PDB file of N, CA and C in Angstrom:
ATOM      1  N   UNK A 188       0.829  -1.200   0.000  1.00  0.00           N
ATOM      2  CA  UNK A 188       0.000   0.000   0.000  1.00  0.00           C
ATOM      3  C   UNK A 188       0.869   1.259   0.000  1.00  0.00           C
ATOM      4  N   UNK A 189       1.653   1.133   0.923  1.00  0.00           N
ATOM      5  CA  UNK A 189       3.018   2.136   1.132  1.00  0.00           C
ATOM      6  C   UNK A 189       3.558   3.220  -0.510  1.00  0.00           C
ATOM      7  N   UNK A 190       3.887   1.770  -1.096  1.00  0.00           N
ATOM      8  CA  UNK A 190       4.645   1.763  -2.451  1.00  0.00           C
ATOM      9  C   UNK A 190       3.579   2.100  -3.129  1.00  0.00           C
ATOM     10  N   UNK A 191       2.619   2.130  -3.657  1.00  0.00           N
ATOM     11  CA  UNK A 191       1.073   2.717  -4.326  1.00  0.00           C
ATOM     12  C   UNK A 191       0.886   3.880  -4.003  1.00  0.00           C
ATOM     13  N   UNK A 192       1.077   4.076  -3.178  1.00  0.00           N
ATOM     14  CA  UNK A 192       0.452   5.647  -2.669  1.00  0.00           C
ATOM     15  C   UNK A 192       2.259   6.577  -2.642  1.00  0.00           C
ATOM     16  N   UNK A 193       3.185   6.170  -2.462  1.00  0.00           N
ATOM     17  CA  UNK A 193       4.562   6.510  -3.162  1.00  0.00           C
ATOM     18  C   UNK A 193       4.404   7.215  -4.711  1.00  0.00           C
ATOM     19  N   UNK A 194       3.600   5.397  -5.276  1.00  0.00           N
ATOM     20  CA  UNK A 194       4.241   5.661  -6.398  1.00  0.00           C
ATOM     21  C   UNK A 194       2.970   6.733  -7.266  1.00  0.00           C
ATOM     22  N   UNK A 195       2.130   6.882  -6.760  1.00  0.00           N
ATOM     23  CA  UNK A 195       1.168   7.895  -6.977  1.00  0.00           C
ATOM     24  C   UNK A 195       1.455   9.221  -7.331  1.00  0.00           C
ATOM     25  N   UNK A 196       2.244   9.196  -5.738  1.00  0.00           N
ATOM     26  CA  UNK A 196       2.470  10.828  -5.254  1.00  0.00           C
ATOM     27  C   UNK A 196       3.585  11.472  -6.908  1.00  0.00           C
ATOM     28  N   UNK A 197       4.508  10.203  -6.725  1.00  0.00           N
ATOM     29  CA  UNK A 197       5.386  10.516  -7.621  1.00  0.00           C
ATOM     30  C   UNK A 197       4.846  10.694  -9.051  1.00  0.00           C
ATOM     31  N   UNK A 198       3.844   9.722  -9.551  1.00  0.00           N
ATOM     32  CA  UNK A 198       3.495  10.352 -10.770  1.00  0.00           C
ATOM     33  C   UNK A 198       2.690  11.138 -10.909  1.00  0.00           C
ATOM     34  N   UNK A 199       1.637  12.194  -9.670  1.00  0.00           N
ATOM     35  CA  UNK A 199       1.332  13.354 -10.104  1.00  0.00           C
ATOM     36  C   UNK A 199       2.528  14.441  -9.995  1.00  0.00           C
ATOM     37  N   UNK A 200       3.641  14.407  -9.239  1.00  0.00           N
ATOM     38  CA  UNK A 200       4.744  15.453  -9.650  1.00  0.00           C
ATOM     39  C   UNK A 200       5.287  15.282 -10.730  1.00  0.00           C
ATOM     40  N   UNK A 201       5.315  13.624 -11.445  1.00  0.00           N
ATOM     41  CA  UNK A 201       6.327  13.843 -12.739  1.00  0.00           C
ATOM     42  C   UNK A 201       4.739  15.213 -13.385  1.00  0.00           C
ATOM     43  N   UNK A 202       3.716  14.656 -13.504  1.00  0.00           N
ATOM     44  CA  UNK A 202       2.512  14.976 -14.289  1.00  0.00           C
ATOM     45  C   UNK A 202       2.372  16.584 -14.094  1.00  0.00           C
ATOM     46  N   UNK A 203       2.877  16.991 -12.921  1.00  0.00           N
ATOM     47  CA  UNK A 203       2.503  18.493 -12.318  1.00  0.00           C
ATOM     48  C   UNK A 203       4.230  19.042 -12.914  1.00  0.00           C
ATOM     49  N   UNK A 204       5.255  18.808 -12.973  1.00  0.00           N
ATOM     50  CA  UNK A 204       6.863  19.432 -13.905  1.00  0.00           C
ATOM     51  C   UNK A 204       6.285  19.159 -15.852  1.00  0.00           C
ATOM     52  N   UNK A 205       5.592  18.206 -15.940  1.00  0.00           N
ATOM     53  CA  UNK A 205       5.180  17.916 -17.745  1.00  0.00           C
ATOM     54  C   UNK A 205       4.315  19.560 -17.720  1.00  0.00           C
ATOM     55  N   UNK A 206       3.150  19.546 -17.455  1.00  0.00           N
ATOM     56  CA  UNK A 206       2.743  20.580 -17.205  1.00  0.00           C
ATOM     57  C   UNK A 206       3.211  21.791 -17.364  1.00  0.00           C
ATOM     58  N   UNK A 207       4.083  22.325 -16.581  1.00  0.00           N
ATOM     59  CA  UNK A 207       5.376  23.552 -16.244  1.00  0.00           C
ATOM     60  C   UNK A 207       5.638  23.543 -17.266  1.00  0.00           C
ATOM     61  N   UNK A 208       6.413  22.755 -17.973  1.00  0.00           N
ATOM     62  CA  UNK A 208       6.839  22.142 -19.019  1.00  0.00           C
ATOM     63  C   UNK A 208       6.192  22.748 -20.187  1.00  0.00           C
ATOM     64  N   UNK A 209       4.765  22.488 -20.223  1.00  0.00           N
ATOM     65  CA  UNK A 209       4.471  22.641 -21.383  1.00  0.00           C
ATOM     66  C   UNK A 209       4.070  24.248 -21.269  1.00  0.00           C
ATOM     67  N   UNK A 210       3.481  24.839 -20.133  1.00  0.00           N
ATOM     68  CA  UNK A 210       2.914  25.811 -19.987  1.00  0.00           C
ATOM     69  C   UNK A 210       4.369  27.284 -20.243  1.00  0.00           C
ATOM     70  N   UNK A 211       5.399  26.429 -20.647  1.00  0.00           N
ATOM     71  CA  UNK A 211       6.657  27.554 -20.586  1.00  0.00           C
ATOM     72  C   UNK A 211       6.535  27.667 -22.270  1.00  0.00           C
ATOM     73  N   UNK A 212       6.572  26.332 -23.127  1.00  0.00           N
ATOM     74  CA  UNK A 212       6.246  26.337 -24.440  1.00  0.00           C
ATOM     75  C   UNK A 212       4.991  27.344 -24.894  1.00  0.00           C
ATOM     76  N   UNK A 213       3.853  27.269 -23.985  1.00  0.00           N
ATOM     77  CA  UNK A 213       2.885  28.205 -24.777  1.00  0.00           C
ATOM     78  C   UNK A 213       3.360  29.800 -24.313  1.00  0.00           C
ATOM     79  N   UNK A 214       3.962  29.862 -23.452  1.00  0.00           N
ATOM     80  CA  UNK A 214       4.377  31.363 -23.185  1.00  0.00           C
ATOM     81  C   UNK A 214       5.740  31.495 -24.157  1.00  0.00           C
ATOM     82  N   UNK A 215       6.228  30.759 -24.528  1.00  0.00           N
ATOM     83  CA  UNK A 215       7.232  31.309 -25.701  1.00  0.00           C
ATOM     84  C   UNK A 215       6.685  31.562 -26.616  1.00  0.00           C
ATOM     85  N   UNK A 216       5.732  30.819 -27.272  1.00  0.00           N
ATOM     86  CA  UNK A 216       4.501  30.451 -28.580  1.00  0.00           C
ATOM     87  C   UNK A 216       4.244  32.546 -28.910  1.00  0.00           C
ATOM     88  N   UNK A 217       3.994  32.554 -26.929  1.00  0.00           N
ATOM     89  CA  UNK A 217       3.355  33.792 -26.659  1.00  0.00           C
ATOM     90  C   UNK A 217       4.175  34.567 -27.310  1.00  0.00           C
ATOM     91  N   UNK A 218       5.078  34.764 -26.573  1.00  0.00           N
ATOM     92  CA  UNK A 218       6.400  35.803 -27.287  1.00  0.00           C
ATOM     93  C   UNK A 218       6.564  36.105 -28.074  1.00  0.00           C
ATOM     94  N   UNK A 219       6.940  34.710 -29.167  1.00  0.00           N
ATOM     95  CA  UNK A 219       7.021  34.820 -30.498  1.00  0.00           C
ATOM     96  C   UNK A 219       6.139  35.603 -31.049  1.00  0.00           C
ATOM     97  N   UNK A 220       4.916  35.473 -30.839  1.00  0.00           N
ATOM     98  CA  UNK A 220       3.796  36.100 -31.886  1.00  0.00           C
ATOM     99  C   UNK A 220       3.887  37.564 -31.405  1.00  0.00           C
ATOM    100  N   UNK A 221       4.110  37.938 -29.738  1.00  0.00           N
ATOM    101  CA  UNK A 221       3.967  39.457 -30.237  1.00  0.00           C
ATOM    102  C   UNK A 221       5.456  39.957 -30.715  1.00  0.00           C
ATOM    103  N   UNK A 222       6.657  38.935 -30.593  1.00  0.00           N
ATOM    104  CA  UNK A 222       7.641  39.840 -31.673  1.00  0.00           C
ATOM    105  C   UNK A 222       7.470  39.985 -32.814  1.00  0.00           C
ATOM    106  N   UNK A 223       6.463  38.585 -33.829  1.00  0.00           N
ATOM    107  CA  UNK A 223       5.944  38.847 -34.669  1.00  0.00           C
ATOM    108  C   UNK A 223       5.300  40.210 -35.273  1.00  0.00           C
ATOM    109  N   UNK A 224       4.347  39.958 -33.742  1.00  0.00           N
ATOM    110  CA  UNK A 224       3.284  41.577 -34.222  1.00  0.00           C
ATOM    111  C   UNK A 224       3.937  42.872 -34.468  1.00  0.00           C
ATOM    112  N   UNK A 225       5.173  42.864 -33.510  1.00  0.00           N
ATOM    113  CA  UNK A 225       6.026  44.436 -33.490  1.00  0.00           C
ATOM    114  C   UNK A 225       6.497  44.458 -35.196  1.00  0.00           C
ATOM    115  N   UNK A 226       7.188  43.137 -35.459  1.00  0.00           N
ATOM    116  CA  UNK A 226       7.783  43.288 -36.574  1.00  0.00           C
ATOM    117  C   UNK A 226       6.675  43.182 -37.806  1.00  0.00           C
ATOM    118  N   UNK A 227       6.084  42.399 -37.778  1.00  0.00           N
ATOM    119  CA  UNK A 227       4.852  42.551 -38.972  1.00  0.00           C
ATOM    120  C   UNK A 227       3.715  42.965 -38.747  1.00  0.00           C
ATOM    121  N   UNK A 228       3.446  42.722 -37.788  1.00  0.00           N
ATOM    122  CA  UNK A 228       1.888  43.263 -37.487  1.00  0.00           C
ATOM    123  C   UNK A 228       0.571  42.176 -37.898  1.00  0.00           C
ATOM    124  N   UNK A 229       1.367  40.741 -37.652  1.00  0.00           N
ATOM    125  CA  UNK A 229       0.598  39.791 -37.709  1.00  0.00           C
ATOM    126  C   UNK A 229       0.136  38.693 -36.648  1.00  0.00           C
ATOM    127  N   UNK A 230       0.810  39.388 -35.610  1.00  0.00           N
ATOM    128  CA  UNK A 230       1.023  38.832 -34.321  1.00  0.00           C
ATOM    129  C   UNK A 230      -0.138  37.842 -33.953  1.00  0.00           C
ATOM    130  N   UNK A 231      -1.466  38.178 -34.003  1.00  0.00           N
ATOM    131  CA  UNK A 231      -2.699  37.737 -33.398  1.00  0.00           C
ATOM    132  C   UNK A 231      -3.141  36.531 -34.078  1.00  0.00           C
ATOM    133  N   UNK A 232      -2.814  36.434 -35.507  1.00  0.00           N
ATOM    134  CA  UNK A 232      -3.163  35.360 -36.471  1.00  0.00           C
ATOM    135  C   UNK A 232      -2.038  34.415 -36.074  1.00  0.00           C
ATOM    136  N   UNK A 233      -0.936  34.906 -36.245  1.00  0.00           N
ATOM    137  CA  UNK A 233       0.098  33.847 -36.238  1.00  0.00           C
ATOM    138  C   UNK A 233       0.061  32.892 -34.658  1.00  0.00           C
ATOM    139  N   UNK A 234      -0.586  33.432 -33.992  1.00  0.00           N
ATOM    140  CA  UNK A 234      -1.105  32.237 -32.345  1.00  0.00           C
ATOM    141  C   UNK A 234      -2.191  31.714 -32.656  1.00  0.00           C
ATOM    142  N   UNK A 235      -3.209  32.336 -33.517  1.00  0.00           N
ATOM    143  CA  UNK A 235      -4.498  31.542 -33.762  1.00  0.00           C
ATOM    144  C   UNK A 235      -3.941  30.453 -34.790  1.00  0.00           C
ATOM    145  N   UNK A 236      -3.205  30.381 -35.862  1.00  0.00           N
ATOM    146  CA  UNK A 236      -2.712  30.064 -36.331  1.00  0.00           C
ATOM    147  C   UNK A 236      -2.114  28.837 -35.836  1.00  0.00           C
ATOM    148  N   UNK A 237      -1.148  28.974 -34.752  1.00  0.00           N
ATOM    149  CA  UNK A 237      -0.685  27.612 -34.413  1.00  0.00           C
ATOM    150  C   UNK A 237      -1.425  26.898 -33.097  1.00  0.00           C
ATOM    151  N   UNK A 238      -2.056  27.932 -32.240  1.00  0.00           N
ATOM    152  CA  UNK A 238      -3.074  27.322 -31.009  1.00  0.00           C
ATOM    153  C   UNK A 238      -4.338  26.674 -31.967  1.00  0.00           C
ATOM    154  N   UNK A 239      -5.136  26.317 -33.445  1.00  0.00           N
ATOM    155  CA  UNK A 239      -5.837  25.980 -33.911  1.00  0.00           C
ATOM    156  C   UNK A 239      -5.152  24.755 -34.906  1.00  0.00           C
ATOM    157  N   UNK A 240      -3.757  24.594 -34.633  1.00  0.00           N
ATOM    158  CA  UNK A 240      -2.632  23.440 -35.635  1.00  0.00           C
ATOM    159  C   UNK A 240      -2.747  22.419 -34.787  1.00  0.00           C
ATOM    160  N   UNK A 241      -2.748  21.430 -34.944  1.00  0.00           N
ATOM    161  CA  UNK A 241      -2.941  20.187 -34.172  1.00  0.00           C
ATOM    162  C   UNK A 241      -1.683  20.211 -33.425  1.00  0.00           C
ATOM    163  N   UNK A 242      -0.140  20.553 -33.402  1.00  0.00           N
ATOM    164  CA  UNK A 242       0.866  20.762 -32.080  1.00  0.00           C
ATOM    165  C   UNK A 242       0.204  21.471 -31.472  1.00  0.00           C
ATOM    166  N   UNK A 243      -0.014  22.916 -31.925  1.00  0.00           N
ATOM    167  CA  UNK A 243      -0.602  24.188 -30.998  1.00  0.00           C
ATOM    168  C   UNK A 243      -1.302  23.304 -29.619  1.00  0.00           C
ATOM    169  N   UNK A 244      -2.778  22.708 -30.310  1.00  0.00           N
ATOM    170  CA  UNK A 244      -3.377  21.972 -29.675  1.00  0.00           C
ATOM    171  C   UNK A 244      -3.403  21.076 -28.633  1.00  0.00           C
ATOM    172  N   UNK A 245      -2.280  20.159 -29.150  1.00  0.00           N
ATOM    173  CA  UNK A 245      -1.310  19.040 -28.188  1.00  0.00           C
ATOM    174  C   UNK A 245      -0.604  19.843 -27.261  1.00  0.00           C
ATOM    175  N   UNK A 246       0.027  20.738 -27.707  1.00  0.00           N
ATOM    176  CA  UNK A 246       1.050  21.717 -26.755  1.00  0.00           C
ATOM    177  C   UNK A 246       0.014  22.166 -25.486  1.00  0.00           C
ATOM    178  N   UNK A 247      -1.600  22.934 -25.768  1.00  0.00           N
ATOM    179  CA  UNK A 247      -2.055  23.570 -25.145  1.00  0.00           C
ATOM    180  C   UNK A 247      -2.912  22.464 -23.975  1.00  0.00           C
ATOM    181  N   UNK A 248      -3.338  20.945 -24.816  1.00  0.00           N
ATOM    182  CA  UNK A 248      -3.708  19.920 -23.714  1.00  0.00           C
ATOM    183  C   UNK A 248      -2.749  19.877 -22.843  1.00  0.00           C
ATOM    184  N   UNK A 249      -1.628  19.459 -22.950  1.00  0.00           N
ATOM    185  CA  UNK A 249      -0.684  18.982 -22.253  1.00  0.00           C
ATOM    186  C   UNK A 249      -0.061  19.566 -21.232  1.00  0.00           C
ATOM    187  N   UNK A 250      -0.467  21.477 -21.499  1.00  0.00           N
ATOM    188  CA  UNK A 250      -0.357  22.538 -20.465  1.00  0.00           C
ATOM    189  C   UNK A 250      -1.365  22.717 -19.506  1.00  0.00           C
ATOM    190  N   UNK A 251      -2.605  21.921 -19.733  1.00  0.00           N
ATOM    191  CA  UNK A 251      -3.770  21.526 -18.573  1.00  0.00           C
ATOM    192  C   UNK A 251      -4.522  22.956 -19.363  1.00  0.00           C
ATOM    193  N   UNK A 252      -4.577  23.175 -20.299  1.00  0.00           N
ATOM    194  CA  UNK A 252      -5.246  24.598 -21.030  1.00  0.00           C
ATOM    195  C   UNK A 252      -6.301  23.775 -22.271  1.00  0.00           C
ATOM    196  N   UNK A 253      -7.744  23.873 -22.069  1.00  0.00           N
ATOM    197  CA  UNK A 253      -8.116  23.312 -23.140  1.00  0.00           C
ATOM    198  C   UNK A 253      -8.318  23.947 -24.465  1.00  0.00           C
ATOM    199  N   UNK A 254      -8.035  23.193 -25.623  1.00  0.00           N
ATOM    200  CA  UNK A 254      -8.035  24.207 -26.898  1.00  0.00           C
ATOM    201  C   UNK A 254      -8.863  24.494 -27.451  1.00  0.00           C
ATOM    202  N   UNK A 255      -9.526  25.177 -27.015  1.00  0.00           N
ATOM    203  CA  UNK A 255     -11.228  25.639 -27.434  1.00  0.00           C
ATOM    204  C   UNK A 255     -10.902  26.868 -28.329  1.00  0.00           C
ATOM    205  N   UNK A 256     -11.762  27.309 -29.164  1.00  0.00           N
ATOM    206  CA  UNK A 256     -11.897  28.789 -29.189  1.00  0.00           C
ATOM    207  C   UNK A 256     -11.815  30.270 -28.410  1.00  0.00           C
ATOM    208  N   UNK A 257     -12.850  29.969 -27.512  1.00  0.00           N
ATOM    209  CA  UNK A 257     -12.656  30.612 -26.238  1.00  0.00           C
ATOM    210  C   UNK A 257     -10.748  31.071 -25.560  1.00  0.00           C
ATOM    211  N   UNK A 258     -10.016  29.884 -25.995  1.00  0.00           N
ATOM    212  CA  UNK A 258      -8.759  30.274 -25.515  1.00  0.00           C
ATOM    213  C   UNK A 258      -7.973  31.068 -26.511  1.00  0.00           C
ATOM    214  N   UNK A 259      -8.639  30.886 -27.903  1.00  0.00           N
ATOM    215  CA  UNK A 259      -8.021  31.170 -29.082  1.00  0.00           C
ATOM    216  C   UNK A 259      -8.172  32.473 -29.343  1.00  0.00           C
ATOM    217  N   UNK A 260      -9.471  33.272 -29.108  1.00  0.00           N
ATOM    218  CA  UNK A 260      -9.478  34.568 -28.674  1.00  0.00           C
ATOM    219  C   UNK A 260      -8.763  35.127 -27.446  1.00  0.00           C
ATOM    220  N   UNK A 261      -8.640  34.619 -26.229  1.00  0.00           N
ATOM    221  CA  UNK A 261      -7.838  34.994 -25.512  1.00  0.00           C
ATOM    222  C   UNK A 261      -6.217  35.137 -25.535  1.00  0.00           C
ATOM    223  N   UNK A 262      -6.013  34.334 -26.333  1.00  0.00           N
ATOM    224  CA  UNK A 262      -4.302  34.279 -26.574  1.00  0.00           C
ATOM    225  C   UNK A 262      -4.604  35.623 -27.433  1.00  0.00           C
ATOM    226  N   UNK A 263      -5.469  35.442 -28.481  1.00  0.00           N
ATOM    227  CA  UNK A 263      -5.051  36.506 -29.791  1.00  0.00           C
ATOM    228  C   UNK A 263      -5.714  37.628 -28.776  1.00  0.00           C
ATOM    229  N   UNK A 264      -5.978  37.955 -28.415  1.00  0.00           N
ATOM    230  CA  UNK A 264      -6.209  39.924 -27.152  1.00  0.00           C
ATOM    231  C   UNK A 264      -5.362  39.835 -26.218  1.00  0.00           C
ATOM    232  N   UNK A 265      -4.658  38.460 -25.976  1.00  0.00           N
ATOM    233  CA  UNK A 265      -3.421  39.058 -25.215  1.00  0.00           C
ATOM    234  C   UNK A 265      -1.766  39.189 -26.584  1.00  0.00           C
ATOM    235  N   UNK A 266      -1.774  38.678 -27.341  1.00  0.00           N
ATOM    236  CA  UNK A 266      -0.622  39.221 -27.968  1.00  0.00           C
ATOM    237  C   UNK A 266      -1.072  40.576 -28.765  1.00  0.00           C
ATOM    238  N   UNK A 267      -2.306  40.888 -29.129  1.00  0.00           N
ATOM    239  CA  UNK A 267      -2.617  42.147 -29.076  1.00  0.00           C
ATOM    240  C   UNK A 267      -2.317  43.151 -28.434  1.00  0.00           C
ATOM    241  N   UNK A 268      -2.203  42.888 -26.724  1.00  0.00           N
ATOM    242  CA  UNK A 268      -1.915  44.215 -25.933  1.00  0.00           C
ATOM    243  C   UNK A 268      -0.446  44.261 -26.466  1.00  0.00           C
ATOM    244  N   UNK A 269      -0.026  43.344 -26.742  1.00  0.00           N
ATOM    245  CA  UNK A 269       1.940  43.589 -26.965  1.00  0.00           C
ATOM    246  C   UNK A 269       2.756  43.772 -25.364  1.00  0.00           C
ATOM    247  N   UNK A 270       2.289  43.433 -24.515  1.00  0.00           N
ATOM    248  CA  UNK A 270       2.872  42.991 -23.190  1.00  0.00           C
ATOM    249  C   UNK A 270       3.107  41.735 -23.038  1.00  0.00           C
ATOM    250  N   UNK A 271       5.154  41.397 -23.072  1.00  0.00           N
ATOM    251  CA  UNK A 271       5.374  40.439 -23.032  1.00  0.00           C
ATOM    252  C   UNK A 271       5.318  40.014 -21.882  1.00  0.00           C
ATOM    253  N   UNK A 272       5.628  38.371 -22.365  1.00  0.00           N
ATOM    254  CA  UNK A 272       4.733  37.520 -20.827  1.00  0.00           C
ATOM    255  C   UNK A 272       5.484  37.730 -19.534  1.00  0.00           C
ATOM    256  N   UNK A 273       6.997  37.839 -19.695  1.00  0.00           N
ATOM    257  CA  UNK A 273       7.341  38.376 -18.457  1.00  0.00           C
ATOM    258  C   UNK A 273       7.433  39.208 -17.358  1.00  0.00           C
ATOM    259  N   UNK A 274       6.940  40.146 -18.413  1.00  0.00           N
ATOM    260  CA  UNK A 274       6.495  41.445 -18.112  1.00  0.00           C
ATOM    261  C   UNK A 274       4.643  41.391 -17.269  1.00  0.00           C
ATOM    262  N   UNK A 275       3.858  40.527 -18.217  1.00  0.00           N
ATOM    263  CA  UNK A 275       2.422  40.689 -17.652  1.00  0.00           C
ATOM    264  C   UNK A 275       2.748  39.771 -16.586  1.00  0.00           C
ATOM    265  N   UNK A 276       3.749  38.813 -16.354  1.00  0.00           N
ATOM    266  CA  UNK A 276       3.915  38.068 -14.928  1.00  0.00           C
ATOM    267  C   UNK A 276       4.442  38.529 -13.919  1.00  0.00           C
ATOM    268  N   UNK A 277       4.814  39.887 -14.267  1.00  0.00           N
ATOM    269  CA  UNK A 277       5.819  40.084 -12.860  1.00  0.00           C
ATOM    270  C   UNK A 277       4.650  41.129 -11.953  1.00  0.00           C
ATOM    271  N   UNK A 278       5.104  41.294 -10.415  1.00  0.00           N
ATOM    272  CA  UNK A 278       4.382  41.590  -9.466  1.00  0.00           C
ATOM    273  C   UNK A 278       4.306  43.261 -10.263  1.00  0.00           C
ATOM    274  N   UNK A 279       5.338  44.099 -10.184  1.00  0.00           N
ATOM    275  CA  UNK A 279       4.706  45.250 -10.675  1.00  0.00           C
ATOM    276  C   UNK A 279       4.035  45.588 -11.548  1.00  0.00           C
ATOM    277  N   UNK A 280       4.085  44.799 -12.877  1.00  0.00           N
ATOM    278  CA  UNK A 280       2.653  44.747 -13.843  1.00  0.00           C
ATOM    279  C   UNK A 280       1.785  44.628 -13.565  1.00  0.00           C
ATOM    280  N   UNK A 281       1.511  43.770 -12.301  1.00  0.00           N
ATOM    281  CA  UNK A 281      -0.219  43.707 -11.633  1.00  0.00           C
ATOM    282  C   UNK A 281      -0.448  44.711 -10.810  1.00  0.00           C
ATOM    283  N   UNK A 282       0.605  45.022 -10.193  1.00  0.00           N
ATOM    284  CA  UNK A 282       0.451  46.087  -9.261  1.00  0.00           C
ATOM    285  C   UNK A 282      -0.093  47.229  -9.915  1.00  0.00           C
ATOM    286  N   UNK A 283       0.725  47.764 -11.231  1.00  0.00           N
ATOM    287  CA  UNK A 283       0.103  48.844 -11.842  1.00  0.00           C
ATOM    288  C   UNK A 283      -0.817  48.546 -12.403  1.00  0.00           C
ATOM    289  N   UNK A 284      -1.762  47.461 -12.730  1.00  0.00           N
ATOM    290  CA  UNK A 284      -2.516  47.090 -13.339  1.00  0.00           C
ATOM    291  C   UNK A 284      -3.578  47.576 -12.329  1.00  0.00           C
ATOM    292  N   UNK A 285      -3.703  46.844 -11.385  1.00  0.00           N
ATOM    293  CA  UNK A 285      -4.611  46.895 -10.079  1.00  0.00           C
ATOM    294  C   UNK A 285      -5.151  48.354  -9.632  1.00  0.00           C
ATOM    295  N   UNK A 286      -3.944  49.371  -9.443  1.00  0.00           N
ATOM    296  CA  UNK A 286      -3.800  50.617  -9.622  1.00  0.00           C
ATOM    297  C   UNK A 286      -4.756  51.350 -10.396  1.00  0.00           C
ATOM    298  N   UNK A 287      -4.746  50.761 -11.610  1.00  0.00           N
ATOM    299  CA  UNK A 287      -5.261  51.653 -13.064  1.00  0.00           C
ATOM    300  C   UNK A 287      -6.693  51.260 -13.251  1.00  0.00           C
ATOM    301  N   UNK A 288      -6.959  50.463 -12.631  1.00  0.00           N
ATOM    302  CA  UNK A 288      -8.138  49.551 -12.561  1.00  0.00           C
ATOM    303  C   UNK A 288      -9.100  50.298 -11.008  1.00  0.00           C
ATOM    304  N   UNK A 289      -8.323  50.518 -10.493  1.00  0.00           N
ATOM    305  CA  UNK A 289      -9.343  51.270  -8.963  1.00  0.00           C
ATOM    306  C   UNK A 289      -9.019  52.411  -9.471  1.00  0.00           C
ATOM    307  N   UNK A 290      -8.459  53.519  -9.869  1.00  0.00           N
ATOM    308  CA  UNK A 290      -8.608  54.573 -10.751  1.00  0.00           C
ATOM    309  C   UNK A 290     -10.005  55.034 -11.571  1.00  0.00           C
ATOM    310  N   UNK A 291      -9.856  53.645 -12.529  1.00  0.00           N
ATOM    311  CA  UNK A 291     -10.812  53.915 -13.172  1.00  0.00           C
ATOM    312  C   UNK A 291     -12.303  53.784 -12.656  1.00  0.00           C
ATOM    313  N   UNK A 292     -12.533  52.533 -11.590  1.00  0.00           N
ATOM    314  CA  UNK A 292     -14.068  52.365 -10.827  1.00  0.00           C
ATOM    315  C   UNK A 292     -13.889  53.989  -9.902  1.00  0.00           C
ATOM    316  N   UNK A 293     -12.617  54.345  -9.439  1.00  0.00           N
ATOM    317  CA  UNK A 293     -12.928  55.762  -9.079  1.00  0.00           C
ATOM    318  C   UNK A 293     -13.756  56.178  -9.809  1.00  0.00           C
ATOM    319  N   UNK A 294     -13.230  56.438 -10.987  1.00  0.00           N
ATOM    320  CA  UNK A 294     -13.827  57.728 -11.846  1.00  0.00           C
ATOM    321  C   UNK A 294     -15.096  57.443 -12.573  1.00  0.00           C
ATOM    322  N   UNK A 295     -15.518  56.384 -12.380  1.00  0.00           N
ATOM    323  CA  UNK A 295     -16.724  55.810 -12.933  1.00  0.00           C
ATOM    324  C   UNK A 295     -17.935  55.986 -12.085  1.00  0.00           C
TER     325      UNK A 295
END
C-alpha cells in the first residue's frame, strides 16, 4: 500500500513538472507572436494560427489549457496588448494594473 500511494504521489509530480513544461512552451509560442506583431503586425493570427494546428493543440492539452476557441481569442487579445509575458507576470505589472483599474471604478 506504502509503495502505491509513493508511487502515486510521484506520478502526479512527474505529471505536475510535464505541465510547467508545457505551460513555458505556450508562453514562448506567446512571445514569439507578439515579436511577430512588433515586426509585422501579424502577431494575433500567427497564435491563432498555431493554437488551432494540431501541435498548438497538443502543446495547449498537455499545459492543462483546453483548446477551445474561447482560448483562441484569448491568446489573440493578449498578444494584441503587446505585453510580453514576463512582463504581464511580474508583481509590478499587476500592481500597476490593479492601480489603473481602482482609478478607473474611481472615476466611474
Amino acid at each position: 500500500m506504502v509503495d502505491f500511494v509513493d508511487g502515486t504521489a510521484f506520478n502526479f509530480e512527474q505529471g505536475q513538472r510535464s505541465r510547467k513544461l508545457f505551460a513555458a512552451v505556450v508562453l514562448a509560442a506567446l512571445d514569439d507572436a507578439i515579436a511577430d506583431d512588433k515586426k509585422y503586425g501579424n502577431g494575433p493570427e500567427q497564435i491563432a494560427r498555431w493554437a488551432r494546428s494540431r501541435d498548438g493543440r497538443e502543446v495547449l492539452s498537455c499545459a492543462g489549457i483546453d483548446p477551445n476557441e474561447r482560448v483562441v481569442k484569448g491568446l489573440m487579445e493578449f498578444v494584441s496588448k503587446g505585453v510580453r509575458t514576463s512582463v504581464a507576470l511580474s508583481r509590478e505589472e499587476s500592481e500597476r494594473r490593479h492601480a489603473l483599474e481602482l482609478e478607473q471604478a474611481e472615476a466611474a
